[in-house]
């Protein structure tokens, strides 16, 4: 059993980590911190954990954290980067669910997040935690930067097309929709049931922070000589709690020489425990992954025209955050990659 | 007061017609038909109409219908076309909310709807009832074919770009989402709350019947010499009752010579009572039109790149069906175009 | 045309007042105040009002308010009472949607609302604005205290039983459920979609502020000699925006001498424009009143045992707040009681 | 590993059995039947099971079923009773999730279910599968009749009060609300999202089939000499998929001699793995048990008056059906009672 700490455990990614880790056969959560709720029992805040977790929120303390084997940061961006220098020399390995170490280009990060980075020297040491791309580097990483929710669904959907340079990388369009829990547990008018249930809207059309992360991730897998990826990314807000649905569009570079796309996708993900390519003719729905770490994907070429459409769904709190963090942990510690994550989605 | 009949009044477009017509100052609904519910009081089926409508469903009878001033067909496709020949010589003017007369190319209709057309000779007499394009022809039409819900939101969103040939018409992408009432009042597993609430999915990606209708409508407004419109259309199912949200993508033909798009849209719709171009920086949400006949539109050019994004929302039952039908009726009979439609959307 | 002011117009009862008053034939809203949003256009906050209302929020100013014919207070409790003394000598008649003047027993109010009352001397001058009980007093009232949402649904449901002393008044049980908009437009974690959608719970079981209001209202209509009403009131939170459903239980005093309850209810409400007693065998649903000012009621005596069950539904923002306020205004100013309120509920 | 069969596996209790049994360490599902879907892969119907279950629906065959160790009937009422005689002599032990064997009084069953019982002689052999009452009898039962969803939540809520004769048993009121999945996977208009989302209503007020089941269950635990239980039961339909919330009312027999109710409940359920009495002051919410087999309960005595209120929540598909069935199986086969059921509810 390794010892795990969760920093910033009152949010939705925190409770999702606890839901999954409480049943993980090789992990014991020993520390969970929250400045605001220090002293509160976790199960008083999240009654689904009654009988499963008997922890109390504590103030974050670097000395205590450093004695754990793994630390999950489930904090808003800006927090992990400022605690990181004190933790890099401890035995703890760190998995940051926030955006702090996802983007390697520090000025780009600072532009999109509109603040100076607190640990720019450490950014290069972080491994981007998308196992389907970086599994080997993750094994030995000291610090893993977990991908965002939209970037996970979008990259997994585009990977086979981009890796094989089958589509025009400069005209990608990712139309994505997220459940409301992606906004976090924040007391804002915009997150009230009365404001967002029974409605649907786009947001951040002029620019969303996940755009540079997706572009970086896709550029990383392009073959030499390909024009660099440029993406139009439009997120939307769904009146549900969990789920991301990405509808990805790309233009075939050569509509006369298109490989069997279904076979291509199936081969690319044949050994991936958490990517499920649906049989041809099936389309994914977010409920089919609710509470599970799976990404389900379909690829369609409508009317045999030159635009292909990829549909990709995940649970934003699981494969889009806490489940993927645990998948990374499993890889880092040599556990079975599916340990603690072999969960059937809740449906209906 | 003119006399109106509704054929096939048990569905959601039927009750929406009644909701609006019951308050219209110049219309009296005198006949409402349903084979299945003949003899049932309308208000027993739709309790919101108690105290507002005192009608009983009757069997459809061409003789009775023909004495009305206007007949609304709120039937599934295939019904109106087979009753139409008997009505063309009556005094009644006809507004068909179904797909029967929307597509001028009869073989194309037959291909997409997978059945022979019952009145191919009458198709050419139908006027496509999108007032923002065909207002003058509607005034004198005997038979108006009301546009579909997706086509309404999509065409209104694209019109200014296409009419001015500003974007590549061969690479249009319409990513749209509809509330579940678009599926009609049918007892199917796919429409159960347990199957579609708390979830989101695409459907009809390989081909949807609204695709040829949208392409026809957009081609009609292209300037001479433009390459014909080709569209990738991907509809999605929202876990809400009402609302369509279309996210429309287009590539600027000349990114160096782009007019002020906001001004272009505002000018195009300045005199349209039911199209609202939002101020720059605002994005529409479906709830802002719930129960109203308005289409709200925003146009964005993210990152000043060469892809423009148009957001367009309507209520699928109102501007997407019954409200637009009444707008057509108002035009046909010389009423104030907003008569009976001056309704504030229900929000929150 | 009379001139109306709305104090505290940014909340959900404020926008609901505007939705209805903007179409009222005899009222013009000339002032709408908000300390927080002074200077903001109303339609920027509530886009459903674009094209219908062209007002800007202003700071509340007693001199300006006093020149209006009617002032609606759509403020949290505690506000109206502290502005009231300055308004009592103006020409304006006042309709307070908050709880400030609902309870005649000032110490009881102070106990439940946990603060001293700011205008105890004015409480006796307020008329409780339930038209179905107090219509005559409302006509001439200077100050009307609009009932709460739960009290409206509950009192209208119980009235015929209590007025006729048919049930044991000391054992009443009101089990009620409200849409989330009853909590107001407040940025609290408890109101987030992520916390309350896809769930259901009771709250305030140990004591809710609407309990003393309901007990007062029911005691007012008891015949002489009846034991005073005592109620167990349990509110619940529905994962929808609008709607109150009250399930009311009462024990028949003499199970052998029970009048025709259906006929009793129909007779009691025969002349009430906004109370609809459903035909025997029908049960109400909240959607049948969404956006309308109607209360729909059914009465059932299960198994012919001695417990009767009354079902009563309203829209908490309409008959439970803003619609009832306008109904009161219509009575006060001698307008048709249904003016501006002849709206069909939005269904589906 | 024991071998399990599921009869009628296409419904929601079927897929819920599969979700849980696929992770049960001591059970292998070897047969799943469906007349309508014979030949279909289970995971094609329920994509959440892709990668977890590799079964195909087959026609029900008594010979095949009889070779399993346990058979779950997840069929509508009327099916199990007609297949039961052929199975009673096989080695299989049977857990019926339907209503067929819940009520011992056969004529009473026939009255409420409006059909003759197909196996009246076997009714007496069935053990009512509420482990918190009948655990010992369940251990050795050949045939277990799983309780209904409402009866489970209601009985667990009332048990301590009734067993100790603390309340008037003749005036019980159970006001309960269920998620829509309780209606099963049936293609009916009444179950469409468009009909039941965004609304709330009571149903079956005049009489619901769970009433006699609850009365029987509560009478079974009454002490000698108590007046027999009589219940007013009013179910309501929630616009969510899963969850039952029961709000239970009872009148204290002697308001001056009331034991510490909180302590009474905690003691009664101290050793029950799936009943969680919340700390005083907490109220349960359905989401806290979503997907889990737990029943969470609170007891309140409002205003210290003589009416007590018990709040009880379960997931209707888990503790209200399939989870409880597995709990019964665990008891019958001597497994750890929580095997396969140690699941954290999905929240948010």
PDB file of C-alpha atoms in Angstrom, chain C residues 94-312:
ATOM      1  CA  UNK C  94     -47.260  49.178  -2.570  1.00  0.00           C
ATOM      2  CA  UNK C  95     -47.138  45.459  -3.284  1.00  0.00           C
ATOM      3  CA  UNK C  96     -44.458  43.696  -1.298  1.00  0.00           C
ATOM      4  CA  UNK C  97     -43.469  40.282  -2.628  1.00  0.00           C
ATOM      5  CA  UNK C  98     -41.180  39.647   0.335  1.00  0.00           C
ATOM      6  CA  UNK C  99     -42.090  38.236   3.719  1.00  0.00           C
ATOM      7  CA  UNK C 100     -41.900  41.561   5.561  1.00  0.00           C
ATOM      8  CA  UNK C 101     -45.589  42.185   6.084  1.00  0.00           C
ATOM      9  CA  UNK C 102     -47.107  38.735   5.808  1.00  0.00           C
ATOM     10  CA  UNK C 103     -47.249  37.834   9.488  1.00  0.00           C
ATOM     11  CA  UNK C 104     -49.367  40.017  11.733  1.00  0.00           C
ATOM     12  CA  UNK C 105     -47.771  38.814  14.964  1.00  0.00           C
ATOM     13  CA  UNK C 106     -44.561  40.886  14.991  1.00  0.00           C
ATOM     14  CA  UNK C 107     -42.739  38.876  17.673  1.00  0.00           C
ATOM     15  CA  UNK C 108     -43.553  35.697  15.761  1.00  0.00           C
ATOM     16  CA  UNK C 109     -42.081  37.274  12.619  1.00  0.00           C
ATOM     17  CA  UNK C 110     -38.993  38.337  14.528  1.00  0.00           C
ATOM     18  CA  UNK C 111     -38.533  34.836  15.901  1.00  0.00           C
ATOM     19  CA  UNK C 112     -38.738  33.084  12.537  1.00  0.00           C
ATOM     20  CA  UNK C 113     -36.774  35.691  10.608  1.00  0.00           C
ATOM     21  CA  UNK C 114     -34.300  36.148  13.415  1.00  0.00           C
ATOM     22  CA  UNK C 115     -34.091  39.935  13.280  1.00  0.00           C
ATOM     23  CA  UNK C 116     -36.011  42.914  14.666  1.00  0.00           C
ATOM     24  CA  UNK C 117     -38.780  44.168  12.409  1.00  0.00           C
ATOM     25  CA  UNK C 118     -38.008  47.562  10.870  1.00  0.00           C
ATOM     26  CA  UNK C 119     -41.565  48.870  10.720  1.00  0.00           C
ATOM     27  CA  UNK C 120     -43.675  47.052  13.297  1.00  0.00           C
ATOM     28  CA  UNK C 121     -46.263  49.844  13.358  1.00  0.00           C
ATOM     29  CA  UNK C 122     -47.074  49.355   9.702  1.00  0.00           C
ATOM     30  CA  UNK C 123     -47.683  45.610   9.880  1.00  0.00           C
ATOM     31  CA  UNK C 124     -51.315  46.021  10.861  1.00  0.00           C
ATOM     32  CA  UNK C 125     -51.966  48.192   7.801  1.00  0.00           C
ATOM     33  CA  UNK C 126     -50.853  45.506   5.369  1.00  0.00           C
ATOM     34  CA  UNK C 127     -53.463  43.346   3.650  1.00  0.00           C
ATOM     35  CA  UNK C 128     -52.478  39.742   3.015  1.00  0.00           C
ATOM     36  CA  UNK C 129     -52.674  39.469  -0.735  1.00  0.00           C
ATOM     37  CA  UNK C 130     -54.400  36.170  -1.329  1.00  0.00           C
ATOM     38  CA  UNK C 131     -57.244  37.311  -3.587  1.00  0.00           C
ATOM     39  CA  UNK C 132     -59.220  34.129  -3.106  1.00  0.00           C
ATOM     40  CA  UNK C 133     -59.621  35.092   0.561  1.00  0.00           C
ATOM     41  CA  UNK C 134     -59.088  38.842   0.811  1.00  0.00           C
ATOM     42  CA  UNK C 135     -60.265  40.307  -2.493  1.00  0.00           C
ATOM     43  CA  UNK C 136     -62.382  43.072  -0.986  1.00  0.00           C
ATOM     44  CA  UNK C 137     -59.705  44.277   1.414  1.00  0.00           C
ATOM     45  CA  UNK C 138     -57.154  44.234  -1.377  1.00  0.00           C
ATOM     46  CA  UNK C 139     -59.208  46.655  -3.475  1.00  0.00           C
ATOM     47  CA  UNK C 140     -58.565  49.534  -1.159  1.00  0.00           C
ATOM     48  CA  UNK C 141     -55.255  48.525   0.370  1.00  0.00           C
ATOM     49  CA  UNK C 142     -52.354  50.918   0.507  1.00  0.00           C
ATOM     50  CA  UNK C 143     -49.927  48.073   1.233  1.00  0.00           C
ATOM     51  CA  UNK C 144     -50.386  44.478   0.120  1.00  0.00           C
ATOM     52  CA  UNK C 145     -48.219  41.677   1.453  1.00  0.00           C
ATOM     53  CA  UNK C 146     -48.023  39.033  -1.251  1.00  0.00           C
ATOM     54  CA  UNK C 147     -48.173  35.471   0.070  1.00  0.00           C
ATOM     55  CA  UNK C 148     -45.203  33.158  -0.167  1.00  0.00           C
ATOM     56  CA  UNK C 149     -45.099  30.452  -2.788  1.00  0.00           C
ATOM     57  CA  UNK C 150     -45.620  27.440  -0.511  1.00  0.00           C
ATOM     58  CA  UNK C 151     -48.349  29.293   1.448  1.00  0.00           C
ATOM     59  CA  UNK C 152     -50.249  30.061  -1.763  1.00  0.00           C
ATOM     60  CA  UNK C 153     -50.314  26.468  -2.971  1.00  0.00           C
ATOM     61  CA  UNK C 154     -51.034  25.119   0.496  1.00  0.00           C
ATOM     62  CA  UNK C 155     -53.792  27.518   1.493  1.00  0.00           C
ATOM     63  CA  UNK C 156     -55.627  27.237  -1.807  1.00  0.00           C
ATOM     64  CA  UNK C 157     -55.498  23.479  -1.417  1.00  0.00           C
ATOM     65  CA  UNK C 158     -56.815  23.413   2.133  1.00  0.00           C
ATOM     66  CA  UNK C 159     -59.313  26.282   2.041  1.00  0.00           C
ATOM     67  CA  UNK C 160     -62.564  24.389   1.327  1.00  0.00           C
ATOM     68  CA  UNK C 161     -61.776  21.764   3.958  1.00  0.00           C
ATOM     69  CA  UNK C 162     -60.828  24.274   6.643  1.00  0.00           C
ATOM     70  CA  UNK C 163     -63.567  26.814   5.944  1.00  0.00           C
ATOM     71  CA  UNK C 164     -66.111  24.030   6.384  1.00  0.00           C
ATOM     72  CA  UNK C 165     -64.391  22.419   9.364  1.00  0.00           C
ATOM     73  CA  UNK C 166     -64.437  19.020   7.690  1.00  0.00           C
ATOM     74  CA  UNK C 167     -61.032  17.845   8.883  1.00  0.00           C
ATOM     75  CA  UNK C 168     -59.063  17.713  12.093  1.00  0.00           C
ATOM     76  CA  UNK C 169     -57.233  21.050  11.960  1.00  0.00           C
ATOM     77  CA  UNK C 170     -54.651  19.963  14.515  1.00  0.00           C
ATOM     78  CA  UNK C 171     -53.161  17.168  12.398  1.00  0.00           C
ATOM     79  CA  UNK C 172     -52.602  18.722   9.014  1.00  0.00           C
ATOM     80  CA  UNK C 173     -49.617  17.552   6.996  1.00  0.00           C
ATOM     81  CA  UNK C 174     -48.352  19.542   4.036  1.00  0.00           C
ATOM     82  CA  UNK C 175     -45.701  17.761   2.012  1.00  0.00           C
ATOM     83  CA  UNK C 176     -44.522  20.208  -0.610  1.00  0.00           C
ATOM     84  CA  UNK C 177     -41.838  20.395  -3.280  1.00  0.00           C
ATOM     85  CA  UNK C 178     -40.477  23.448  -5.021  1.00  0.00           C
ATOM     86  CA  UNK C 179     -38.434  24.176  -8.089  1.00  0.00           C
ATOM     87  CA  UNK C 180     -35.037  25.613  -7.355  1.00  0.00           C
ATOM     88  CA  UNK C 181     -35.878  29.155  -8.409  1.00  0.00           C
ATOM     89  CA  UNK C 182     -37.630  29.515  -5.062  1.00  0.00           C
ATOM     90  CA  UNK C 183     -34.187  29.944  -3.540  1.00  0.00           C
ATOM     91  CA  UNK C 184     -33.658  33.125  -5.519  1.00  0.00           C
ATOM     92  CA  UNK C 185     -30.756  34.258  -7.639  1.00  0.00           C
ATOM     93  CA  UNK C 186     -28.056  33.796  -5.051  1.00  0.00           C
ATOM     94  CA  UNK C 187     -24.499  32.615  -5.613  1.00  0.00           C
ATOM     95  CA  UNK C 188     -24.478  29.772  -3.112  1.00  0.00           C
ATOM     96  CA  UNK C 189     -22.965  26.312  -3.421  1.00  0.00           C
ATOM     97  CA  UNK C 190     -26.345  24.877  -2.424  1.00  0.00           C
ATOM     98  CA  UNK C 191     -27.923  26.278  -5.573  1.00  0.00           C
ATOM     99  CA  UNK C 192     -25.420  24.949  -8.097  1.00  0.00           C
ATOM    100  CA  UNK C 193     -26.663  22.649 -10.819  1.00  0.00           C
ATOM    101  CA  UNK C 194     -24.019  20.157  -9.689  1.00  0.00           C
ATOM    102  CA  UNK C 195     -25.499  20.057  -6.198  1.00  0.00           C
ATOM    103  CA  UNK C 196     -29.211  19.891  -6.871  1.00  0.00           C
ATOM    104  CA  UNK C 197     -29.893  18.563 -10.325  1.00  0.00           C
ATOM    105  CA  UNK C 198     -30.339  14.811 -10.575  1.00  0.00           C
ATOM    106  CA  UNK C 199     -31.284  14.681  -6.882  1.00  0.00           C
ATOM    107  CA  UNK C 200     -34.169  15.261  -4.494  1.00  0.00           C
ATOM    108  CA  UNK C 201     -34.205  16.048  -0.807  1.00  0.00           C
ATOM    109  CA  UNK C 202     -36.269  17.497   1.996  1.00  0.00           C
ATOM    110  CA  UNK C 203     -35.040  20.602   3.782  1.00  0.00           C
ATOM    111  CA  UNK C 204     -36.125  22.759   6.651  1.00  0.00           C
ATOM    112  CA  UNK C 205     -37.923  19.810   8.212  1.00  0.00           C
ATOM    113  CA  UNK C 206     -37.297  21.056  11.717  1.00  0.00           C
ATOM    114  CA  UNK C 207     -38.908  24.387  10.852  1.00  0.00           C
ATOM    115  CA  UNK C 208     -39.457  26.560   7.778  1.00  0.00           C
ATOM    116  CA  UNK C 209     -40.485  30.238   7.703  1.00  0.00           C
ATOM    117  CA  UNK C 210     -43.562  29.518   5.649  1.00  0.00           C
ATOM    118  CA  UNK C 211     -45.045  27.435   8.460  1.00  0.00           C
ATOM    119  CA  UNK C 212     -46.313  30.334  10.611  1.00  0.00           C
ATOM    120  CA  UNK C 213     -47.606  32.099   7.511  1.00  0.00           C
ATOM    121  CA  UNK C 214     -49.649  29.086   6.453  1.00  0.00           C
ATOM    122  CA  UNK C 215     -50.977  28.506   9.950  1.00  0.00           C
ATOM    123  CA  UNK C 216     -52.027  32.156  10.229  1.00  0.00           C
ATOM    124  CA  UNK C 217     -53.755  32.041   6.858  1.00  0.00           C
ATOM    125  CA  UNK C 218     -55.670  28.868   7.630  1.00  0.00           C
ATOM    126  CA  UNK C 219     -56.664  30.001  11.128  1.00  0.00           C
ATOM    127  CA  UNK C 220     -58.109  33.152   9.584  1.00  0.00           C
ATOM    128  CA  UNK C 221     -60.665  31.146   7.657  1.00  0.00           C
ATOM    129  CA  UNK C 222     -61.653  28.642  10.344  1.00  0.00           C
ATOM    130  CA  UNK C 223     -65.227  28.836  11.554  1.00  0.00           C
ATOM    131  CA  UNK C 224     -65.860  29.829  15.133  1.00  0.00           C
ATOM    132  CA  UNK C 225     -65.269  27.016  17.568  1.00  0.00           C
ATOM    133  CA  UNK C 226     -62.819  25.041  15.506  1.00  0.00           C
ATOM    134  CA  UNK C 227     -59.616  23.936  17.153  1.00  0.00           C
ATOM    135  CA  UNK C 228     -56.786  26.102  15.861  1.00  0.00           C
ATOM    136  CA  UNK C 229     -54.822  24.825  12.896  1.00  0.00           C
ATOM    137  CA  UNK C 230     -51.534  23.068  13.592  1.00  0.00           C
ATOM    138  CA  UNK C 231     -49.515  21.976  10.609  1.00  0.00           C
ATOM    139  CA  UNK C 232     -46.561  19.730   9.905  1.00  0.00           C
ATOM    140  CA  UNK C 233     -44.891  21.285   6.880  1.00  0.00           C
ATOM    141  CA  UNK C 234     -42.073  19.544   5.012  1.00  0.00           C
ATOM    142  CA  UNK C 235     -40.631  21.285   1.957  1.00  0.00           C
ATOM    143  CA  UNK C 236     -38.532  19.488  -0.629  1.00  0.00           C
ATOM    144  CA  UNK C 237     -36.246  20.680  -3.402  1.00  0.00           C
ATOM    145  CA  UNK C 238     -37.034  19.652  -6.976  1.00  0.00           C
ATOM    146  CA  UNK C 239     -34.335  19.546  -9.658  1.00  0.00           C
ATOM    147  CA  UNK C 240     -36.339  21.846 -11.927  1.00  0.00           C
ATOM    148  CA  UNK C 241     -36.486  25.616 -12.201  1.00  0.00           C
ATOM    149  CA  UNK C 242     -40.174  26.414 -11.722  1.00  0.00           C
ATOM    150  CA  UNK C 243     -43.097  24.787 -10.010  1.00  0.00           C
ATOM    151  CA  UNK C 244     -44.563  23.985  -6.634  1.00  0.00           C
ATOM    152  CA  UNK C 245     -46.420  20.797  -5.903  1.00  0.00           C
ATOM    153  CA  UNK C 246     -48.183  20.509  -2.554  1.00  0.00           C
ATOM    154  CA  UNK C 247     -49.494  17.156  -1.372  1.00  0.00           C
ATOM    155  CA  UNK C 248     -51.821  17.923   1.491  1.00  0.00           C
ATOM    156  CA  UNK C 249     -53.145  15.403   3.987  1.00  0.00           C
ATOM    157  CA  UNK C 250     -56.021  15.795   6.402  1.00  0.00           C
ATOM    158  CA  UNK C 251     -58.107  13.489   8.555  1.00  0.00           C
ATOM    159  CA  UNK C 252     -61.868  13.686   8.157  1.00  0.00           C
ATOM    160  CA  UNK C 253     -63.586  14.651  11.390  1.00  0.00           C
ATOM    161  CA  UNK C 254     -66.583  12.523  10.586  1.00  0.00           C
ATOM    162  CA  UNK C 255     -65.906   9.916   7.949  1.00  0.00           C
ATOM    163  CA  UNK C 256     -69.562   9.024   7.875  1.00  0.00           C
ATOM    164  CA  UNK C 257     -70.764  12.478   6.988  1.00  0.00           C
ATOM    165  CA  UNK C 258     -68.570  13.627   4.176  1.00  0.00           C
ATOM    166  CA  UNK C 259     -70.012  15.931   1.545  1.00  0.00           C
ATOM    167  CA  UNK C 260     -69.169  15.498  -2.138  1.00  0.00           C
ATOM    168  CA  UNK C 261     -65.670  16.881  -1.922  1.00  0.00           C
ATOM    169  CA  UNK C 262     -65.283  17.315  -5.660  1.00  0.00           C
ATOM    170  CA  UNK C 263     -68.444  19.390  -5.788  1.00  0.00           C
ATOM    171  CA  UNK C 264     -67.374  21.354  -2.729  1.00  0.00           C
ATOM    172  CA  UNK C 265     -64.092  22.335  -4.351  1.00  0.00           C
ATOM    173  CA  UNK C 266     -65.675  23.168  -7.678  1.00  0.00           C
ATOM    174  CA  UNK C 267     -68.247  25.392  -5.995  1.00  0.00           C
ATOM    175  CA  UNK C 268     -65.692  27.149  -3.817  1.00  0.00           C
ATOM    176  CA  UNK C 269     -63.587  28.126  -6.812  1.00  0.00           C
ATOM    177  CA  UNK C 270     -66.267  28.465  -9.486  1.00  0.00           C
ATOM    178  CA  UNK C 271     -65.720  32.195  -9.830  1.00  0.00           C
ATOM    179  CA  UNK C 272     -62.000  32.277  -9.264  1.00  0.00           C
ATOM    180  CA  UNK C 273     -60.171  33.095 -12.496  1.00  0.00           C
ATOM    181  CA  UNK C 274     -56.926  31.529 -11.338  1.00  0.00           C
ATOM    182  CA  UNK C 275     -57.980  28.400  -9.484  1.00  0.00           C
ATOM    183  CA  UNK C 276     -58.761  25.353 -11.604  1.00  0.00           C
ATOM    184  CA  UNK C 277     -60.293  22.323  -9.894  1.00  0.00           C
ATOM    185  CA  UNK C 278     -59.477  19.365 -12.119  1.00  0.00           C
ATOM    186  CA  UNK C 279     -62.196  16.870 -13.063  1.00  0.00           C
ATOM    187  CA  UNK C 280     -62.393  13.894 -10.715  1.00  0.00           C
ATOM    188  CA  UNK C 281     -59.765  11.334 -11.585  1.00  0.00           C
ATOM    189  CA  UNK C 282     -57.238  13.852 -12.879  1.00  0.00           C
ATOM    190  CA  UNK C 283     -54.111  14.790 -10.978  1.00  0.00           C
ATOM    191  CA  UNK C 284     -52.182  18.009 -11.523  1.00  0.00           C
ATOM    192  CA  UNK C 285     -48.590  18.288 -12.700  1.00  0.00           C
ATOM    193  CA  UNK C 286     -46.384  21.307 -12.296  1.00  0.00           C
ATOM    194  CA  UNK C 287     -45.733  21.684 -16.018  1.00  0.00           C
ATOM    195  CA  UNK C 288     -49.413  22.391 -16.611  1.00  0.00           C
ATOM    196  CA  UNK C 289     -48.964  25.780 -14.912  1.00  0.00           C
ATOM    197  CA  UNK C 290     -45.428  26.698 -15.982  1.00  0.00           C
ATOM    198  CA  UNK C 291     -45.359  30.405 -16.645  1.00  0.00           C
ATOM    199  CA  UNK C 292     -49.062  30.843 -15.885  1.00  0.00           C
ATOM    200  CA  UNK C 293     -50.866  32.299 -12.891  1.00  0.00           C
ATOM    201  CA  UNK C 294     -53.135  29.318 -12.388  1.00  0.00           C
ATOM    202  CA  UNK C 295     -53.345  27.000  -9.392  1.00  0.00           C
ATOM    203  CA  UNK C 296     -54.622  23.556 -10.370  1.00  0.00           C
ATOM    204  CA  UNK C 297     -56.111  21.363  -7.666  1.00  0.00           C
ATOM    205  CA  UNK C 298     -57.344  17.815  -7.252  1.00  0.00           C
ATOM    206  CA  UNK C 299     -58.917  16.136  -4.234  1.00  0.00           C
ATOM    207  CA  UNK C 300     -58.821  12.399  -3.593  1.00  0.00           C
ATOM    208  CA  UNK C 301     -60.031  10.153  -0.789  1.00  0.00           C
ATOM    209  CA  UNK C 302     -57.885   7.023  -1.190  1.00  0.00           C
ATOM    210  CA  UNK C 303     -59.556   3.700  -0.418  1.00  0.00           C
ATOM    211  CA  UNK C 304     -62.460   5.674   1.060  1.00  0.00           C
ATOM    212  CA  UNK C 305     -60.496   5.740   4.298  1.00  0.00           C
ATOM    213  CA  UNK C 306     -60.599   8.767   6.557  1.00  0.00           C
ATOM    214  CA  UNK C 307     -57.546  10.547   5.179  1.00  0.00           C
ATOM    215  CA  UNK C 308     -58.116  12.907   2.276  1.00  0.00           C
ATOM    216  CA  UNK C 309     -55.368  14.038  -0.045  1.00  0.00           C
ATOM    217  CA  UNK C 310     -55.326  17.335  -1.902  1.00  0.00           C
ATOM    218  CA  UNK C 311     -52.875  17.992  -4.712  1.00  0.00           C
ATOM    219  CA  UNK C 312     -52.172  21.621  -5.571  1.00  0.00           C
TER     220      UNK C 312
END
